[in-house]
Amino acid sequence: MKLPLCPYCGARFLYPDVRKAQNENRGVCPHCGKIFRIFGRAGRFVLYAVSALLLIGINLCLMKLPSANLTVLLVVTILGVAVVRLLIPYTIRYGPL
Ligand SMILES: [Zn+2]
C-alpha cells in the first residue's frame, strides 16, 4: 500500500493532502497544475471488508480470555476502526481524466 502519485508528472503527495481530498472526485496537481481523477473505492471496500473480518476475529479471541469484558471489546473495535480510517489514503489512486 502506498500513497497515490500524479498520473501526469509522477509527483508525490503528502499524507494530509491525500486525506483531505479522499472524498473528492477531482484534484489538481500542485506541481504540473493538471486536473486528475480521484478513485479507489474498490481498494477502500477491500480494506473495510478485510478489517471487519479481522476485528471480528480479534473480538472472538478476546472473548475467550477470562479478563475480557464489553469495555475491552469496544475499545479494541474503536481502535481498529480508527486505524482503518488512517489507512484510507493508501487505497486512493489518481488517474488521468
Ligand atoms: Zn503533476
XYZ file of C-alpha atoms and ligand atoms in Angstrom:
98
model
C 0.000 0.000 0.000
C 1.292 3.424 -0.930
C 0.079 6.956 -1.437
C -1.078 7.956 -4.950
C 1.178 9.755 -7.443
C 0.236 12.400 -10.014
C -0.649 10.459 -13.218
C 0.928 13.196 -15.377
C 4.203 14.169 -13.716
C 4.586 11.455 -11.077
C 4.692 13.978 -8.226
C 4.308 12.575 -4.744
C 1.541 13.777 -2.462
C 1.795 14.104 1.275
C -0.476 12.103 3.534
C -2.525 15.147 4.754
C -3.149 16.256 1.144
C -4.389 12.824 0.102
C -6.524 12.551 3.220
C -8.097 15.977 2.675
C -9.151 15.090 -0.891
C -10.103 11.449 -0.280
C -13.830 12.087 -0.815
C -13.422 14.347 -3.846
C -13.792 13.209 -7.460
C -11.210 15.554 -8.970
C -7.947 17.063 -7.799
C -5.310 19.457 -9.113
C -1.618 18.625 -9.058
C 0.320 21.455 -7.368
C 3.405 20.549 -9.430
C 2.124 20.433 -13.018
C -1.291 22.090 -12.487
C -3.189 19.372 -14.340
C -6.535 18.011 -13.165
C -6.747 14.327 -12.312
C -9.453 11.874 -11.358
C -9.548 10.546 -7.778
C -10.699 6.966 -7.368
C -10.045 3.913 -5.246
C -13.483 2.900 -3.971
C -12.648 -0.754 -4.681
C -9.499 -0.584 -2.574
C -11.417 1.080 0.234
C -14.080 -1.633 0.094
C -11.412 -4.355 0.346
C -9.831 -2.519 3.273
C -13.198 -2.315 5.070
C -14.030 -5.972 4.385
C -10.631 -7.307 5.489
C -10.515 -5.148 8.616
C -14.100 -6.048 9.592
C -13.214 -9.753 9.417
C -10.007 -9.099 11.364
C -11.829 -7.149 14.073
C -14.468 -9.858 14.416
C -11.685 -12.439 14.719
C -9.855 -10.386 17.346
C -13.070 -9.867 19.305
C -13.853 -13.594 19.204
C -10.367 -14.378 20.529
C -10.634 -11.720 23.242
C -13.970 -13.108 24.379
C -12.208 -16.344 25.312
C -9.995 -14.505 27.804
C -11.317 -14.551 31.376
C -10.461 -10.855 31.849
C -12.359 -9.731 28.746
C -15.449 -7.584 29.114
C -17.574 -5.426 26.863
C -15.438 -2.326 27.500
C -12.281 -4.110 26.309
C -14.035 -5.330 23.174
C -15.438 -1.876 22.497
C -12.052 -0.169 22.919
C -10.376 -2.699 20.611
C -13.086 -2.183 17.990
C -12.888 1.624 18.183
C -9.086 1.489 17.894
C -9.401 -0.855 14.921
C -11.848 1.465 13.156
C -9.550 4.434 13.861
C -6.585 2.596 12.310
C -8.663 1.672 9.248
C -9.679 5.325 8.786
C -5.994 6.311 8.911
C -5.212 3.759 6.189
C -7.846 5.023 3.708
C -5.451 7.493 1.938
C -3.299 4.486 0.973
C -6.208 2.997 -1.007
C -6.748 6.212 -3.032
C -5.486 6.316 -6.624
C -5.149 9.240 -9.017
C -5.723 8.762 -12.745
C -5.842 10.926 -15.872
C -9.216 12.386 -16.851
Zn 1.510 16.541 -11.658
